[in-house]
mmCIF file of C-alpha atoms and ligand atoms in Angstrom:
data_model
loop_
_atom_site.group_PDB
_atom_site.id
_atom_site.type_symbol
_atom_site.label_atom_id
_atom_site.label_comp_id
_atom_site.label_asym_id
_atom_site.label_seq_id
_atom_site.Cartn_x
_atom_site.Cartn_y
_atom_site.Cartn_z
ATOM 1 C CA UNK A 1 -110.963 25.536 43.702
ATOM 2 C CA UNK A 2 -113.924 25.383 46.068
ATOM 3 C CA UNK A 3 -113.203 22.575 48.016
ATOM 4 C CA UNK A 4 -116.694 20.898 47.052
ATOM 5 C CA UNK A 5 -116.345 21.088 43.954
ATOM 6 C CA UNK A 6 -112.840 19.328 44.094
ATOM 7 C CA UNK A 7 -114.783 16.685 45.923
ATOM 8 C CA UNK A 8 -117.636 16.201 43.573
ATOM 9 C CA UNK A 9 -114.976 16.231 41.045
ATOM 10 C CA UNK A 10 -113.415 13.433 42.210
ATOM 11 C CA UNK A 11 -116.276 11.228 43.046
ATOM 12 C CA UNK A 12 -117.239 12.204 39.526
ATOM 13 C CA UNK A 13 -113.775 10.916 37.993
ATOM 14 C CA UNK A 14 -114.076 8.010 40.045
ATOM 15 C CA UNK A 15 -117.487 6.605 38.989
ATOM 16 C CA UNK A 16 -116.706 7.318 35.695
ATOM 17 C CA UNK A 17 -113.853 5.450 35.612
ATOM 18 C CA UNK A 18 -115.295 2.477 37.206
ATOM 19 C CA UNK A 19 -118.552 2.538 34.812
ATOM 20 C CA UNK A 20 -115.812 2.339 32.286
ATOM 21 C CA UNK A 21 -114.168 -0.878 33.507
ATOM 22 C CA UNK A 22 -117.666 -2.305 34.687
ATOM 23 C CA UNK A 23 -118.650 -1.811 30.971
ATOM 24 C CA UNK A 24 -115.535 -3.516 29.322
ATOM 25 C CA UNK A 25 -116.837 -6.955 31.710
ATOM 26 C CA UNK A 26 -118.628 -8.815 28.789
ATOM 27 C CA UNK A 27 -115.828 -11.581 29.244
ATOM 28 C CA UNK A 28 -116.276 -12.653 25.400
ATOM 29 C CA UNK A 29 -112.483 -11.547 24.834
ATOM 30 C CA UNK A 30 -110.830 -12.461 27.967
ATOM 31 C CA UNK A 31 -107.814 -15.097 29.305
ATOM 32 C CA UNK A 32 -108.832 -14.461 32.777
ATOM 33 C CA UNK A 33 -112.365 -16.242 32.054
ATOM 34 C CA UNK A 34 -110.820 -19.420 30.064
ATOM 35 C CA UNK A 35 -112.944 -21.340 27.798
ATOM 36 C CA UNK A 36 -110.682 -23.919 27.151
ATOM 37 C CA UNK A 37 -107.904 -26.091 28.350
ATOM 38 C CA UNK A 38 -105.160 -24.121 26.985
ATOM 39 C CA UNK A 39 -106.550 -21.196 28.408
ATOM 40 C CA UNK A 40 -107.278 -22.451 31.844
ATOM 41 C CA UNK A 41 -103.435 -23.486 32.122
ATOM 42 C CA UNK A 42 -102.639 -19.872 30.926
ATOM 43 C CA UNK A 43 -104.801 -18.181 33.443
ATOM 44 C CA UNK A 44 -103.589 -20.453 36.793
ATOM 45 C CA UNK A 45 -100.005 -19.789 35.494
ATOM 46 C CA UNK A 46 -101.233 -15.837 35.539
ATOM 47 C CA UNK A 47 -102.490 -15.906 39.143
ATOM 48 C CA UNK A 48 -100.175 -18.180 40.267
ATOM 49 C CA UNK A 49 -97.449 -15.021 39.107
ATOM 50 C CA UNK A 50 -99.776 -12.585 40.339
ATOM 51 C CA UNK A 51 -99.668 -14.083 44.095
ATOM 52 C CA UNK A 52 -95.896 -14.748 43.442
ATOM 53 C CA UNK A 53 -95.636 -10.990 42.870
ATOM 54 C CA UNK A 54 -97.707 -9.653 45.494
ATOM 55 C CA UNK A 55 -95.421 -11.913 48.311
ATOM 56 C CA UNK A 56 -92.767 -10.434 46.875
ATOM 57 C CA UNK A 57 -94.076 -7.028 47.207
ATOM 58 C CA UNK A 58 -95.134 -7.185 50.583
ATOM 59 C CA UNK A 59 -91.989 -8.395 51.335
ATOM 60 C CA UNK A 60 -89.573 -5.410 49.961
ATOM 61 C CA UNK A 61 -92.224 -2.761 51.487
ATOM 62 C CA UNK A 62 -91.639 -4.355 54.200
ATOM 63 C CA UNK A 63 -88.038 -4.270 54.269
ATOM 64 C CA UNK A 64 -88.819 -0.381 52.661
ATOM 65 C CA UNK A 65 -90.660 0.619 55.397
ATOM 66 C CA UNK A 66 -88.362 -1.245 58.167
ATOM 67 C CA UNK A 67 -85.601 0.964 56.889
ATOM 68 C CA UNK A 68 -86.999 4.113 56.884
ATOM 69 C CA UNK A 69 -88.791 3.464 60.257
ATOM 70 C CA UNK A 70 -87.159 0.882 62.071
ATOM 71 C CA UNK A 71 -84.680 1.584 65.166
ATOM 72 C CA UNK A 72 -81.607 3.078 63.780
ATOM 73 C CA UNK A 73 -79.365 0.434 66.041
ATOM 74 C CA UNK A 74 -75.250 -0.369 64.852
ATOM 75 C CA UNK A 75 -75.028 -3.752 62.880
ATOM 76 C CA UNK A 76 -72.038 -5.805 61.862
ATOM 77 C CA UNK A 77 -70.449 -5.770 58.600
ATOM 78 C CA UNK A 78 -71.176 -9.618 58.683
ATOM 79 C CA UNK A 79 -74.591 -9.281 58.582
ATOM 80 C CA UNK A 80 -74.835 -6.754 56.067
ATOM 81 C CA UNK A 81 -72.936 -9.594 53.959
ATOM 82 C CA UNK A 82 -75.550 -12.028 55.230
ATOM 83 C CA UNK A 83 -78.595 -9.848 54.117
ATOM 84 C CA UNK A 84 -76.839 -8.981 50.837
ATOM 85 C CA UNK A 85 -76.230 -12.782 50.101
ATOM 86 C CA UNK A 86 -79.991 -13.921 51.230
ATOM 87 C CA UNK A 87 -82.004 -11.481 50.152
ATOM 88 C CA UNK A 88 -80.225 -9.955 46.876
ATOM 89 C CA UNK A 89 -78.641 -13.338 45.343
ATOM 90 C CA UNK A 90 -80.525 -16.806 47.176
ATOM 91 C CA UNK A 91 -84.099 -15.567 47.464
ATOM 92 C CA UNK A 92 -84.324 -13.682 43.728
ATOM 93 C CA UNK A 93 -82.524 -17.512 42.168
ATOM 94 C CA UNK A 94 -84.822 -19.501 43.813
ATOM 95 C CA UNK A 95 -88.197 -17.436 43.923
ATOM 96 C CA UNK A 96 -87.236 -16.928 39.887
ATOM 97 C CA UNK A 97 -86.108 -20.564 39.487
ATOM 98 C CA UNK A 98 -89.917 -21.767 40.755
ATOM 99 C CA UNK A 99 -91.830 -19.414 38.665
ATOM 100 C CA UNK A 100 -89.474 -20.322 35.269
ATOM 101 C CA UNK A 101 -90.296 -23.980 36.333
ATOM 102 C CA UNK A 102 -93.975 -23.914 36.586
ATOM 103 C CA UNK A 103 -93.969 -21.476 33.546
ATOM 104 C CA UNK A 104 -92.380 -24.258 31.653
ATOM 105 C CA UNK A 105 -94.323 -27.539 32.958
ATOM 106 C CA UNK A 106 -97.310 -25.622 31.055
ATOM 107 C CA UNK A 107 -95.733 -24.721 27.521
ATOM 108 C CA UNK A 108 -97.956 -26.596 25.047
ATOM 109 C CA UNK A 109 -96.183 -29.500 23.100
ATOM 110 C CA UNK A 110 -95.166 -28.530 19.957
ATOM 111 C CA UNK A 111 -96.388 -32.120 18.114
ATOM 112 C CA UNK A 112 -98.876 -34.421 18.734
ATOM 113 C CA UNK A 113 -99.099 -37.839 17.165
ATOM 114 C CA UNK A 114 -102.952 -38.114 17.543
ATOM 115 C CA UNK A 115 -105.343 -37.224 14.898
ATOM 116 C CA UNK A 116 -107.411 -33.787 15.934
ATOM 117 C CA UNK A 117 -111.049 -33.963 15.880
ATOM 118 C CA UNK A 118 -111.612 -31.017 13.792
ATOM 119 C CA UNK A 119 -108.763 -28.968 11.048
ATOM 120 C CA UNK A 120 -109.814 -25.666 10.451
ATOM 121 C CA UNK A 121 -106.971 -24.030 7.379
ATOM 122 C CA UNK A 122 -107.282 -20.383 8.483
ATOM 123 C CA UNK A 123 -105.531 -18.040 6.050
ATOM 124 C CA UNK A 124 -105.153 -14.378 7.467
ATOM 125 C CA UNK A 125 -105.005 -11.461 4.837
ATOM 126 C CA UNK A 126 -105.286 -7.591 5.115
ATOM 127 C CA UNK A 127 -108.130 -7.124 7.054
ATOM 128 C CA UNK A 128 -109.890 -10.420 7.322
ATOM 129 C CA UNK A 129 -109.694 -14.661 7.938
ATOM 130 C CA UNK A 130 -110.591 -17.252 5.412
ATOM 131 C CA UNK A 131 -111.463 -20.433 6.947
ATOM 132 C CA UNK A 132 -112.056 -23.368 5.901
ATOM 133 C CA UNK A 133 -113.097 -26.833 7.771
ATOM 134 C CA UNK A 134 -111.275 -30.127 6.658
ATOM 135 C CA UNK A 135 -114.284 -33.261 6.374
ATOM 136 C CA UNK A 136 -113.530 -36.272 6.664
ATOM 137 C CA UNK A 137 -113.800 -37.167 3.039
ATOM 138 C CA UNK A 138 -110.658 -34.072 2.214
ATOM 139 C CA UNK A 139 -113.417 -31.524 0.933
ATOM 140 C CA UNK A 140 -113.182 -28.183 2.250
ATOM 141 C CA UNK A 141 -115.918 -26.052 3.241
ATOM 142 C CA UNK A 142 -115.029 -22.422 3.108
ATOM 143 C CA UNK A 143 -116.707 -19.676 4.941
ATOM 144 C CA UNK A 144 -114.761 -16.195 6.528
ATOM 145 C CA UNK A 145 -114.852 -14.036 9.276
ATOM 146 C CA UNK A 146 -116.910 -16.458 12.065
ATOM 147 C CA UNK A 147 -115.479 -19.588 13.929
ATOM 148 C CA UNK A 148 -117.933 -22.242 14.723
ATOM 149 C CA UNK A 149 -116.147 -25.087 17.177
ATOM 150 C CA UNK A 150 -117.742 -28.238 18.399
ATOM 151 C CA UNK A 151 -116.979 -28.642 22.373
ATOM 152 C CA UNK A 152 -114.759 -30.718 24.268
ATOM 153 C CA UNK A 153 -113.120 -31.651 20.635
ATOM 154 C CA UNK A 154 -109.105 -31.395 19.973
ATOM 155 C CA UNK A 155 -109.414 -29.060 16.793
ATOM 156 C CA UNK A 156 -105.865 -28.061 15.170
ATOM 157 C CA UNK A 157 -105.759 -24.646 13.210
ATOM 158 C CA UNK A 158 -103.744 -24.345 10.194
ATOM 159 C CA UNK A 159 -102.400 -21.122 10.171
ATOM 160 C CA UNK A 160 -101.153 -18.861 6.814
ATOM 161 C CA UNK A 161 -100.782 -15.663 5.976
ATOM 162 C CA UNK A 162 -100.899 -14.057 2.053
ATOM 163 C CA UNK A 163 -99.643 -10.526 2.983
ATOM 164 C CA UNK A 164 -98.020 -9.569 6.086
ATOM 165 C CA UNK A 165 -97.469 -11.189 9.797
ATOM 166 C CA UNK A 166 -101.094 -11.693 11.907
ATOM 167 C CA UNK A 167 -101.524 -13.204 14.509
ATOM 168 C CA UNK A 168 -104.402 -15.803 15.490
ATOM 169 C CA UNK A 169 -105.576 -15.477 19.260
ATOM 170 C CA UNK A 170 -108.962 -16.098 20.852
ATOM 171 C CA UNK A 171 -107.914 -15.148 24.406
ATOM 172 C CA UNK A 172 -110.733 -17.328 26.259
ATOM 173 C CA UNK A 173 -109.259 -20.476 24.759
ATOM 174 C CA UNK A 174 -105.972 -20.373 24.470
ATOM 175 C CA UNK A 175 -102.755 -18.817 23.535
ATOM 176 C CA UNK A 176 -102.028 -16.815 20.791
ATOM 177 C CA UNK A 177 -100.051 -18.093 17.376
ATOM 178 C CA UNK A 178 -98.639 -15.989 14.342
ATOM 179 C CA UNK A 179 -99.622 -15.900 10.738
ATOM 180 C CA UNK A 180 -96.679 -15.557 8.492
ATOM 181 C CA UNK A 181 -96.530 -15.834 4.864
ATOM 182 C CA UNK A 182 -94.952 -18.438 3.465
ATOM 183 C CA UNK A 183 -94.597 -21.053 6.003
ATOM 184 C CA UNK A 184 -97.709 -22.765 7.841
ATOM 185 C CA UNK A 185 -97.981 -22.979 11.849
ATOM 186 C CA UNK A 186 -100.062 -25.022 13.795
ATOM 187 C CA UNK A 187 -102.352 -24.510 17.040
ATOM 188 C CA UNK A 188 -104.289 -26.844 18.873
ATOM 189 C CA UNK A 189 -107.336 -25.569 20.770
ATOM 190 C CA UNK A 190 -109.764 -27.760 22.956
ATOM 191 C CA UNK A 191 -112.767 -25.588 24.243
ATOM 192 C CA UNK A 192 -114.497 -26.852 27.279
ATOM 193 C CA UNK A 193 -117.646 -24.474 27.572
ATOM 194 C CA UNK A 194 -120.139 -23.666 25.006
ATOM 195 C CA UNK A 195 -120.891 -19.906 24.264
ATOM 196 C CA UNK A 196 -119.697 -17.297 21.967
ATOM 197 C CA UNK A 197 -116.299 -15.647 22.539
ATOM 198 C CA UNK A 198 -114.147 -13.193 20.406
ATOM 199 C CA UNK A 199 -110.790 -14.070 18.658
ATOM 200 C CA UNK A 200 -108.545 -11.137 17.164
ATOM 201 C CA UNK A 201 -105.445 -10.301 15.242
ATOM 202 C CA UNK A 202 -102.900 -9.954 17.818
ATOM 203 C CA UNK A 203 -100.098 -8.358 16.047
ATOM 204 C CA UNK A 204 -99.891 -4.911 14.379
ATOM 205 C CA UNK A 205 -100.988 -5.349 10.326
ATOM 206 C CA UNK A 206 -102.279 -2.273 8.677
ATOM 207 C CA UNK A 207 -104.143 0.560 9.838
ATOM 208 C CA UNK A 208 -107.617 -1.941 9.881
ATOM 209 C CA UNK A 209 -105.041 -4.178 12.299
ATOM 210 C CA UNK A 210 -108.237 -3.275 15.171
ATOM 211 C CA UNK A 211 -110.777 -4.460 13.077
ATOM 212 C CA UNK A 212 -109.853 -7.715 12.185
ATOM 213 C CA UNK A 213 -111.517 -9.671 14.872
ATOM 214 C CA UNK A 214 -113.860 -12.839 14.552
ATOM 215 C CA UNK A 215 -116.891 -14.383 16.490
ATOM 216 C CA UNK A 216 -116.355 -17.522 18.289
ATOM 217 C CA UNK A 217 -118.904 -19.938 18.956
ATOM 218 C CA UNK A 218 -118.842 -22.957 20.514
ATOM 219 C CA UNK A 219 -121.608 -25.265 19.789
ATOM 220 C CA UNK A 220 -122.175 -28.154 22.211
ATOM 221 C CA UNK A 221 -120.331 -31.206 20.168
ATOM 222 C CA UNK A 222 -123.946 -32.494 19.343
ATOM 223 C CA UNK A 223 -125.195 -29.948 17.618
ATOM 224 C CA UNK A 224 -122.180 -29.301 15.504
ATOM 225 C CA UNK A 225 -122.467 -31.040 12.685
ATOM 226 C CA UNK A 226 -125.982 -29.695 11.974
ATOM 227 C CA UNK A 227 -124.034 -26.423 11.569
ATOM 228 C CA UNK A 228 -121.060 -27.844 9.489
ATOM 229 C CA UNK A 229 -123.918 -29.328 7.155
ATOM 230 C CA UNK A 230 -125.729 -26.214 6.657
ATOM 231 C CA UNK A 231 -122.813 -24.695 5.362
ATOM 232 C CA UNK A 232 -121.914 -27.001 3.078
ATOM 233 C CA UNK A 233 -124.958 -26.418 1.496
ATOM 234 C CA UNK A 234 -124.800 -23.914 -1.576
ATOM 235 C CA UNK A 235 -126.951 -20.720 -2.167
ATOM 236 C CA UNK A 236 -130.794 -20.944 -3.239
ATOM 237 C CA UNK A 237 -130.499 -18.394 -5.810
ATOM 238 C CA UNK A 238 -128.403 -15.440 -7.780
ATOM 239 C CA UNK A 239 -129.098 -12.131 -7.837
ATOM 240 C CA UNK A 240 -129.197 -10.155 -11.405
ATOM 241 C CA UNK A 241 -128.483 -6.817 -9.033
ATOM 242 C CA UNK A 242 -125.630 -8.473 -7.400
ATOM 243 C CA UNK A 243 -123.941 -9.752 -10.566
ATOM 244 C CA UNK A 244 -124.528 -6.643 -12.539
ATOM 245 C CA UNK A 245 -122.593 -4.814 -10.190
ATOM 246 C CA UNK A 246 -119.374 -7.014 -10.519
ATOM 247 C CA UNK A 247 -119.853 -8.186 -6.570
ATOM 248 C CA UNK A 248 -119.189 -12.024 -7.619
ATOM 249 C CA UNK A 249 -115.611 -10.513 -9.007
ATOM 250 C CA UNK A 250 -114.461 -11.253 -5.494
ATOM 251 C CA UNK A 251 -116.840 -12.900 -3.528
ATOM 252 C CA UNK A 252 -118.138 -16.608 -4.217
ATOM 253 C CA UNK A 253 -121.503 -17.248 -3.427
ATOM 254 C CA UNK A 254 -121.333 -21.252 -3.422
ATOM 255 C CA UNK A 255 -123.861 -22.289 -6.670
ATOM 256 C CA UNK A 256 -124.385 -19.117 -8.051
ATOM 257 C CA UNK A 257 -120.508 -17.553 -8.811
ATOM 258 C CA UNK A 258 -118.023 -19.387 -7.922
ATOM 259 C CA UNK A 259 -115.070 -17.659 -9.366
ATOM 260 C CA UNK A 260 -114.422 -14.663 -6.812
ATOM 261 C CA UNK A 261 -111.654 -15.729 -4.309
ATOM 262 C CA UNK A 262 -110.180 -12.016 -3.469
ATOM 263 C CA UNK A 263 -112.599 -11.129 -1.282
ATOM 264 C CA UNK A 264 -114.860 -13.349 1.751
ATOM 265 C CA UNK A 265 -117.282 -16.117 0.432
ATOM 266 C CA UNK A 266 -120.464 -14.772 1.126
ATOM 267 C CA UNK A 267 -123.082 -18.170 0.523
ATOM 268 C CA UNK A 268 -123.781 -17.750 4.369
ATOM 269 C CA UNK A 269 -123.399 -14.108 4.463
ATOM 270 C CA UNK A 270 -127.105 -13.684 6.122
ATOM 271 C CA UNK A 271 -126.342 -16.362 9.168
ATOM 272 C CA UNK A 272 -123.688 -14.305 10.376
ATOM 273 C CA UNK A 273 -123.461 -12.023 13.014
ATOM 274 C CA UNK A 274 -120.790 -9.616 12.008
ATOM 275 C CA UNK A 275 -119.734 -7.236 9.320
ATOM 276 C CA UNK A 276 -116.394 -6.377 7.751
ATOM 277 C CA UNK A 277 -114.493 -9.132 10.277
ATOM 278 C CA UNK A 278 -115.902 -8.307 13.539
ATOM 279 C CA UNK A 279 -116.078 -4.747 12.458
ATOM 280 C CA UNK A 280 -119.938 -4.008 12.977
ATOM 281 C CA UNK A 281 -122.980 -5.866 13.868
ATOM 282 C CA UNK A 282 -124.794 -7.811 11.156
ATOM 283 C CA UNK A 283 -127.667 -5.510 10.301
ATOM 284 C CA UNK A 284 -128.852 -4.298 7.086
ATOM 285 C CA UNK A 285 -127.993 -0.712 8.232
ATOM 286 C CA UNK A 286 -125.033 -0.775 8.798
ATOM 287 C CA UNK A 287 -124.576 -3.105 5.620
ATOM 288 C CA UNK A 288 -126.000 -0.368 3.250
ATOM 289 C CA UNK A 289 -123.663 1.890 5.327
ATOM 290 C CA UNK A 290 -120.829 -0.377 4.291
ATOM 291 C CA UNK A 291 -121.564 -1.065 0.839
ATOM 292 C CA UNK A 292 -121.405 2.585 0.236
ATOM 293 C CA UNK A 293 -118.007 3.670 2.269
ATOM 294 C CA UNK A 294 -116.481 0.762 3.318
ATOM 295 C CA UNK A 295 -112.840 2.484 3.646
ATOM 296 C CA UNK A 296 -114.903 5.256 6.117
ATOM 297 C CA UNK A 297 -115.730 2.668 8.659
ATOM 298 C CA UNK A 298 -112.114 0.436 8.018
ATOM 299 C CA UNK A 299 -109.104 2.032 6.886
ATOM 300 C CA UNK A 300 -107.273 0.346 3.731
ATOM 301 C CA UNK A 301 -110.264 -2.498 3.654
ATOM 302 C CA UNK A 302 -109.965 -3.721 -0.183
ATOM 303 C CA UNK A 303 -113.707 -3.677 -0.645
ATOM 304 C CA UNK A 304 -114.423 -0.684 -2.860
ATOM 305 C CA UNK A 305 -117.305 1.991 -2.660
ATOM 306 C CA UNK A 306 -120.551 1.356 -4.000
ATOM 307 C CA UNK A 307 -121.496 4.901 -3.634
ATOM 308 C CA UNK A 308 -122.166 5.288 -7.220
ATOM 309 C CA UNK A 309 -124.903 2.752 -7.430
ATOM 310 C CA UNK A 310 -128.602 3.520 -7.456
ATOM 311 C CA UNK A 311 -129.591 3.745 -3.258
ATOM 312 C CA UNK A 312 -132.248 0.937 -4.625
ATOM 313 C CA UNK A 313 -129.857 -1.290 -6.230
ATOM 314 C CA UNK A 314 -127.672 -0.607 -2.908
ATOM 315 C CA UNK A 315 -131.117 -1.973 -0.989
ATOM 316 C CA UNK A 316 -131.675 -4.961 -3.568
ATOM 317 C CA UNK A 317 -127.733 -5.679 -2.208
ATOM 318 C CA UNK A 318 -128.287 -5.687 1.066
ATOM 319 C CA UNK A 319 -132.025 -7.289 1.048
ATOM 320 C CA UNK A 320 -130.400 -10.211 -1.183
ATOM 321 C CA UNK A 321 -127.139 -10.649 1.206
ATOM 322 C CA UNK A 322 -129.177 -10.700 4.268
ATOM 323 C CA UNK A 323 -131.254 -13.542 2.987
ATOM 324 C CA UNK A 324 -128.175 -15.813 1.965
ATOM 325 C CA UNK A 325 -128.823 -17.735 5.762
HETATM 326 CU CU1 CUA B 401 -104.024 -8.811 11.089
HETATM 327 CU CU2 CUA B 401 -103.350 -7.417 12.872
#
């Protein structure tokens, strides 16, 4: 190859590759930019390892390169014993023993006798989350697929599963906790900035498994409650479209159908900023698009087709779901 070309090549390769990682920086979805107090623990721990791991490093290059380099001189079979004893048995123990014992100090506890702020029941199922928030009367509001959190609050998730084994994570707050069916698990979260982050399923479902993910946002603990009471709120009106076409078979819309509970409530649909569980933006686009080949844009999702309807009716859908705010 013409030696120019290799070069441009390269720098080619090279900015690519570095567009690509700029590009991945929106910082919604990760543990190195913590949100929270769990996840601020998590990420000191992590560069407290990574500087752990770069002494060591430096050290056994050097010791690489003072071997391959160094003065070839005679030593003593005692100090071969010596350097055997130090660096292969007492420095691995104790550098190991201070890394296992600042791991531990930040393991969360497992119990805490003090009432959380907030209980949010999240039930994980093939390719989506229920949620619903706990008041302090013992109503639940339900909603799916978008976390609203007040800030600087203790909230506790109640974690279930009605399929297989998810797993709950939004990296910017905290650790990550499984969804297993049959038993109930419990994670406590405590976000300290507002913004919106993104929370996935951390452990291999289905073929969707990729896109079941979930908008975070963290509302300043003020303005909270304004959002918890707009939920509670049921829907304005039906739609003759919507129930004709058997939609309210599986989805509630809170004071219009009621009965659905295979599929997410949708009495907020409109206020929400993603489709299909963090699959696609919240647009009516993409939700005619979805309406009409849901399995196209996520594998083994259990909403059916509506390719068979009238493109109107399809529109009258979308116009009416879009307005449920
Ligand atoms: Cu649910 Cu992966």
């Amino acid at each position: 190859m013409d030696k120019r070309v290799g070069q441009r090549t390269i720098r080619a390769c090279c900015t690519g590759a570095l567009a690509a990682i700029v590009a991945g920086c929106s910082f919604e979805q990760s543990a190195l930019h913590p949100a929270g107090r769990d996840a601020e623990e998590l990420a000191s721990l992590t560069w407290f390892m990574f500087g752990a791991a770069v002494v060591v490093w430096a050290i056994v290059m050097g010791a690489t390169i003072y071997a391959v380099l160094g003065k070839k001189r005679p030593r003593s079979e005692k100090f071969a014993d010596r350097l055997i004893l130090i660096g292969g048995v007492a420095f691995p123990t104790i550098g190991l023993a201070i890394l296992l014992v600042f791991g531990l100090a930040l393991l969360p506890s497992w119990t805490s006798a003090e009432a959380p702020d907030l209980r949010v029941n999240v039930r994980a199922e093939q390719y989506w989350w229920r949620l619903g928030y706990e008041l302090p009367d013992g109503t639940v509001v339900e909603t799916a697929n978008e976390l609203h959190l007040p800030n600087d609050s203790t909230i506790e998730f109640v974690l279930s599963s009605t399929d297989v084994i998810h797993s709950f994570w939004i990296p910017a707050l905290g650790g990550k906790m499984d969804a297993i069916p049959g038993r109930t698990n419990v994670l406590r979260l405590t976000p300290t900035k507002p913004g919106t982050y993104r929370g996935v399923c951390a452990e291999f479902c289905g073929p969707s498994h990729a896109f079941m993910a979930f908008p975070v946002v963290v509302h300043e603990a003020d303005s909270f409650p304004g959002w918890l009471s707009a939920q509670q709120v049921p829907a304005v009106a039906g739609n003759p479209t919507f129930a004709g076409a058997g939609c309210g078979a599986c989805h509630s819309v809170r004071g219009v159908s009621e009965t659905g509970s295979v599929g997410p409530d949708l009495t907020h649909f409109g206020s929400r900023k993603t489709i299909g569980a963090g699959t696609l933006p919240n647009t009516r686009d993409n939700l005619l698009a979805w309406l009409t080949a849901p399995a196209h844009i996520k594998p083994g999702v259990g909403m059916p087709s509506y390719a068979s309807l009238p493109e109107a009716d399809r529109a009258e859908i979308a116009d009416y779901l879009m307005g449920l705010q």
